[in-house]
Amino acid sequence: MNLSNNFTLAELTKSQTAVRKNINNEPGTAEIENLIHLAKTVLQPVREHFGKPVMISSGYRSPELCEAIGSSAKSQHAKGEAADFEIHGVDNKELATWISINCDFDQLILEFYIDGDPNSGWVHCSSKMESSRRQMLKAEKIEGRTSYSPILL
């Protein structure tokens, strides 16, 4: 099933962990509608602007899969509202900055990015059909724990 011109349901639900642990990672109708919205409002505009494939590392995750990887069953991934991604050859901070200016997003996180290392980390972005917070954060490890703090891009 195509979610947009360049994104499929299969690529936004693919999970090696789900396969390995035999976890059902099939979204319902509401989650698919949210994935279509995410693809059309964030992922497709990113693909068209940069002209390169967007590599999705995590899209939809069922509540059971979220818990299996140590995430929350209430994560926006479990609602089909979020994806983690990057583009080969594009600095992740540049990618996040472009999204912050040009896309309608709910939450944008520059995850584990190290200034000066364009290949470090990845971008997490969510989009909601209703009102968006436009929250921008950076995630980093501090004393072995993930810490989130506001960021201006």
PDB file of C-alpha atoms in Angstrom:
ATOM      1  CA  MET A   1       0.000   0.000   0.000  1.00  0.00           C
ATOM      2  CA  ASN A   2       1.332   3.439  -0.950  1.00  0.00           C
ATOM      3  CA  LEU A   3       1.119   6.147   1.698  1.00  0.00           C
ATOM      4  CA  SER A   4       2.465   8.810  -0.684  1.00  0.00           C
ATOM      5  CA  ASN A   5       4.455   8.937  -3.937  1.00  0.00           C
ATOM      6  CA  ASN A   6       7.635   7.560  -2.357  1.00  0.00           C
ATOM      7  CA  PHE A   7       6.554   5.841   0.862  1.00  0.00           C
ATOM      8  CA  THR A   8       4.840   2.513   1.450  1.00  0.00           C
ATOM      9  CA  LEU A   9       3.106   0.993   4.427  1.00  0.00           C
ATOM     10  CA  ALA A  10       5.632  -1.868   4.345  1.00  0.00           C
ATOM     11  CA  GLU A  11       8.635   0.413   4.870  1.00  0.00           C
ATOM     12  CA  LEU A  12       6.938   2.266   7.725  1.00  0.00           C
ATOM     13  CA  THR A  13       6.017  -0.956   9.552  1.00  0.00           C
ATOM     14  CA  LYS A  14       9.177  -2.989   8.934  1.00  0.00           C
ATOM     15  CA  SER A  15      10.815  -4.166  12.147  1.00  0.00           C
ATOM     16  CA  GLN A  16      13.544  -6.733  12.618  1.00  0.00           C
ATOM     17  CA  THR A  17      12.675  -6.906  16.312  1.00  0.00           C
ATOM     18  CA  ALA A  18       9.028  -7.704  15.527  1.00  0.00           C
ATOM     19  CA  VAL A  19      10.103 -10.499  13.183  1.00  0.00           C
ATOM     20  CA  ARG A  20      12.659 -11.878  15.642  1.00  0.00           C
ATOM     21  CA  LYS A  21      10.213 -11.811  18.581  1.00  0.00           C
ATOM     22  CA  ASN A  22       7.162 -12.806  16.510  1.00  0.00           C
ATOM     23  CA  ILE A  23       5.302  -9.579  17.390  1.00  0.00           C
ATOM     24  CA  ASN A  24       2.381  -8.467  15.240  1.00  0.00           C
ATOM     25  CA  ASN A  25       3.263  -5.023  13.904  1.00  0.00           C
ATOM     26  CA  GLU A  26       0.248  -4.418  11.655  1.00  0.00           C
ATOM     27  CA  PRO A  27      -1.439  -1.052  12.173  1.00  0.00           C
ATOM     28  CA  GLY A  28      -5.186  -0.561  12.300  1.00  0.00           C
ATOM     29  CA  THR A  29      -7.199   1.865  10.182  1.00  0.00           C
ATOM     30  CA  ALA A  30      -6.626   4.884  12.454  1.00  0.00           C
ATOM     31  CA  GLU A  31      -2.875   4.257  12.555  1.00  0.00           C
ATOM     32  CA  ILE A  32      -2.747   3.907   8.754  1.00  0.00           C
ATOM     33  CA  GLU A  33      -4.572   7.231   8.375  1.00  0.00           C
ATOM     34  CA  ASN A  34      -1.973   8.808  10.687  1.00  0.00           C
ATOM     35  CA  LEU A  35       0.872   7.250   8.668  1.00  0.00           C
ATOM     36  CA  ILE A  36      -0.603   8.689   5.458  1.00  0.00           C
ATOM     37  CA  HIS A  37      -0.744  12.113   7.126  1.00  0.00           C
ATOM     38  CA  LEU A  38       2.887  11.776   8.312  1.00  0.00           C
ATOM     39  CA  ALA A  39       4.037  10.702   4.851  1.00  0.00           C
ATOM     40  CA  LYS A  40       2.235  13.564   3.125  1.00  0.00           C
ATOM     41  CA  THR A  41       3.114  16.352   5.578  1.00  0.00           C
ATOM     42  CA  VAL A  42       6.703  15.454   6.514  1.00  0.00           C
ATOM     43  CA  LEU A  43       8.308  12.518   4.721  1.00  0.00           C
ATOM     44  CA  GLN A  44       7.251  13.275   1.138  1.00  0.00           C
ATOM     45  CA  PRO A  45       8.177  16.986   1.333  1.00  0.00           C
ATOM     46  CA  VAL A  46      11.585  15.967   2.742  1.00  0.00           C
ATOM     47  CA  ARG A  47      12.089  13.457  -0.097  1.00  0.00           C
ATOM     48  CA  GLU A  48      11.120  16.000  -2.737  1.00  0.00           C
ATOM     49  CA  HIS A  49      13.289  18.783  -1.305  1.00  0.00           C
ATOM     50  CA  PHE A  50      16.484  16.755  -0.856  1.00  0.00           C
ATOM     51  CA  GLY A  51      15.907  14.558  -3.915  1.00  0.00           C
ATOM     52  CA  LYS A  52      17.297  11.482  -2.169  1.00  0.00           C
ATOM     53  CA  PRO A  53      15.761   8.407  -0.529  1.00  0.00           C
ATOM     54  CA  VAL A  54      14.699   8.863   3.088  1.00  0.00           C
ATOM     55  CA  MET A  55      15.917   5.918   5.165  1.00  0.00           C
ATOM     56  CA  ILE A  56      13.275   5.020   7.771  1.00  0.00           C
ATOM     57  CA  SER A  57      14.804   3.293  10.793  1.00  0.00           C
ATOM     58  CA  SER A  58      11.547   3.210  12.765  1.00  0.00           C
ATOM     59  CA  GLY A  59       7.997   4.102  11.798  1.00  0.00           C
ATOM     60  CA  TYR A  60       4.868   2.470  13.170  1.00  0.00           C
ATOM     61  CA  ARG A  61       5.463   0.266  16.212  1.00  0.00           C
ATOM     62  CA  SER A  62       2.630  -1.659  17.803  1.00  0.00           C
ATOM     63  CA  PRO A  63       2.239  -1.080  21.550  1.00  0.00           C
ATOM     64  CA  GLU A  64       3.675  -4.571  22.164  1.00  0.00           C
ATOM     65  CA  LEU A  65       6.695  -3.793  19.975  1.00  0.00           C
ATOM     66  CA  CYS A  66       7.213  -0.459  21.733  1.00  0.00           C
ATOM     67  CA  GLU A  67       7.366  -2.231  25.082  1.00  0.00           C
ATOM     68  CA  ALA A  68       9.669  -4.940  23.682  1.00  0.00           C
ATOM     69  CA  ILE A  69      12.262  -2.305  22.757  1.00  0.00           C
ATOM     70  CA  GLY A  70      11.925  -0.366  26.017  1.00  0.00           C
ATOM     71  CA  SER A  71       9.714   2.418  24.664  1.00  0.00           C
ATOM     72  CA  SER A  72       6.259   3.445  25.833  1.00  0.00           C
ATOM     73  CA  ALA A  73       3.104   1.835  24.474  1.00  0.00           C
ATOM     74  CA  LYS A  74       1.763   5.412  24.373  1.00  0.00           C
ATOM     75  CA  SER A  75       4.551   6.562  22.022  1.00  0.00           C
ATOM     76  CA  GLN A  76       3.551   8.490  18.904  1.00  0.00           C
ATOM     77  CA  HIS A  77       5.141   5.599  16.975  1.00  0.00           C
ATOM     78  CA  ALA A  78       2.322   3.365  18.319  1.00  0.00           C
ATOM     79  CA  LYS A  79      -0.248   5.797  16.917  1.00  0.00           C
ATOM     80  CA  GLY A  80       1.400   5.926  13.493  1.00  0.00           C
ATOM     81  CA  GLU A  81       2.248   9.585  14.028  1.00  0.00           C
ATOM     82  CA  ALA A  82       6.068   9.353  14.161  1.00  0.00           C
ATOM     83  CA  ALA A  83       9.096   8.113  12.283  1.00  0.00           C
ATOM     84  CA  ASP A  84      12.846   8.055  12.852  1.00  0.00           C
ATOM     85  CA  PHE A  85      14.874   8.634   9.705  1.00  0.00           C
ATOM     86  CA  GLU A  86      17.893  10.088   7.971  1.00  0.00           C
ATOM     87  CA  ILE A  87      19.142  10.736   4.446  1.00  0.00           C
ATOM     88  CA  HIS A  88      22.503   9.395   3.331  1.00  0.00           C
ATOM     89  CA  GLY A  89      24.819  12.320   2.600  1.00  0.00           C
ATOM     90  CA  VAL A  90      22.666  14.935   4.372  1.00  0.00           C
ATOM     91  CA  ASP A  91      23.707  16.330   7.755  1.00  0.00           C
ATOM     92  CA  ASN A  92      20.975  15.399  10.267  1.00  0.00           C
ATOM     93  CA  LYS A  93      21.006  18.901  11.746  1.00  0.00           C
ATOM     94  CA  GLU A  94      20.457  20.351   8.253  1.00  0.00           C
ATOM     95  CA  LEU A  95      17.588  17.890   7.767  1.00  0.00           C
ATOM     96  CA  ALA A  96      15.965  18.826  11.095  1.00  0.00           C
ATOM     97  CA  THR A  97      16.415  22.538  10.394  1.00  0.00           C
ATOM     98  CA  TRP A  98      14.704  22.214   7.007  1.00  0.00           C
ATOM     99  CA  ILE A  99      11.775  20.340   8.585  1.00  0.00           C
ATOM    100  CA  SER A 100      11.454  22.989  11.323  1.00  0.00           C
ATOM    101  CA  ILE A 101      11.000  25.717   8.704  1.00  0.00           C
ATOM    102  CA  ASN A 102       9.031  23.904   6.000  1.00  0.00           C
ATOM    103  CA  CYS A 103       6.844  21.171   7.515  1.00  0.00           C
ATOM    104  CA  ASP A 104       3.809  20.980   9.764  1.00  0.00           C
ATOM    105  CA  PHE A 105       5.150  18.798  12.589  1.00  0.00           C
ATOM    106  CA  ASP A 106       4.117  18.044  16.142  1.00  0.00           C
ATOM    107  CA  GLN A 107       7.458  17.027  17.603  1.00  0.00           C
ATOM    108  CA  LEU A 108      10.929  17.199  16.045  1.00  0.00           C
ATOM    109  CA  ILE A 109      13.861  15.614  17.864  1.00  0.00           C
ATOM    110  CA  LEU A 110      17.479  15.713  16.747  1.00  0.00           C
ATOM    111  CA  GLU A 111      18.539  12.450  18.358  1.00  0.00           C
ATOM    112  CA  PHE A 112      22.121  11.846  19.506  1.00  0.00           C
ATOM    113  CA  TYR A 113      23.588  14.333  17.032  1.00  0.00           C
ATOM    114  CA  ILE A 114      27.181  15.458  17.609  1.00  0.00           C
ATOM    115  CA  ASP A 115      28.126  18.868  16.181  1.00  0.00           C
ATOM    116  CA  GLY A 116      30.760  18.419  13.514  1.00  0.00           C
ATOM    117  CA  ASP A 117      29.726  14.827  12.748  1.00  0.00           C
ATOM    118  CA  PRO A 118      27.035  15.068  10.039  1.00  0.00           C
ATOM    119  CA  ASN A 119      26.391  11.313  10.100  1.00  0.00           C
ATOM    120  CA  SER A 120      25.722  11.161  13.830  1.00  0.00           C
ATOM    121  CA  GLY A 121      22.280  10.445  15.219  1.00  0.00           C
ATOM    122  CA  TRP A 122      19.000  10.641  13.354  1.00  0.00           C
ATOM    123  CA  VAL A 123      15.829  12.710  13.157  1.00  0.00           C
ATOM    124  CA  HIS A 124      12.586  11.793  14.929  1.00  0.00           C
ATOM    125  CA  CYS A 125       9.563  13.646  13.621  1.00  0.00           C
ATOM    126  CA  SER A 126       5.861  13.319  14.368  1.00  0.00           C
ATOM    127  CA  SER A 127       2.833  14.885  12.764  1.00  0.00           C
ATOM    128  CA  LYS A 128      -0.734  15.003  14.071  1.00  0.00           C
ATOM    129  CA  MET A 129      -3.945  15.679  12.196  1.00  0.00           C
ATOM    130  CA  GLU A 130      -5.128  17.975  14.972  1.00  0.00           C
ATOM    131  CA  SER A 131      -3.192  20.848  16.548  1.00  0.00           C
ATOM    132  CA  SER A 132       0.589  20.577  16.497  1.00  0.00           C
ATOM    133  CA  ARG A 133       2.865  21.560  19.372  1.00  0.00           C
ATOM    134  CA  ARG A 134       5.829  22.343  17.065  1.00  0.00           C
ATOM    135  CA  GLN A 135       8.073  21.108  19.858  1.00  0.00           C
ATOM    136  CA  MET A 136      11.795  20.947  18.985  1.00  0.00           C
ATOM    137  CA  LEU A 137      14.164  18.936  21.158  1.00  0.00           C
ATOM    138  CA  LYS A 138      17.581  17.357  21.129  1.00  0.00           C
ATOM    139  CA  ALA A 139      18.262  13.986  22.716  1.00  0.00           C
ATOM    140  CA  GLU A 140      21.634  13.121  24.196  1.00  0.00           C
ATOM    141  CA  LYS A 141      23.149  10.648  26.631  1.00  0.00           C
ATOM    142  CA  ILE A 142      24.077  12.167  29.972  1.00  0.00           C
ATOM    143  CA  GLU A 143      25.532   9.810  32.568  1.00  0.00           C
ATOM    144  CA  GLY A 144      24.097   6.827  30.699  1.00  0.00           C
ATOM    145  CA  ARG A 145      20.547   8.190  30.494  1.00  0.00           C
ATOM    146  CA  THR A 146      18.739   9.813  27.593  1.00  0.00           C
ATOM    147  CA  SER A 147      18.081  13.474  28.255  1.00  0.00           C
ATOM    148  CA  TYR A 148      15.798  15.716  26.184  1.00  0.00           C
ATOM    149  CA  SER A 149      16.175  19.474  26.063  1.00  0.00           C
ATOM    150  CA  PRO A 150      14.714  22.270  23.911  1.00  0.00           C
ATOM    151  CA  ILE A 151      16.664  23.228  20.797  1.00  0.00           C
ATOM    152  CA  LEU A 152      16.471  26.135  18.375  1.00  0.00           C
ATOM    153  CA  LEU A 153      17.151  25.160  14.789  1.00  0.00           C
TER     154      LEU A 153
END
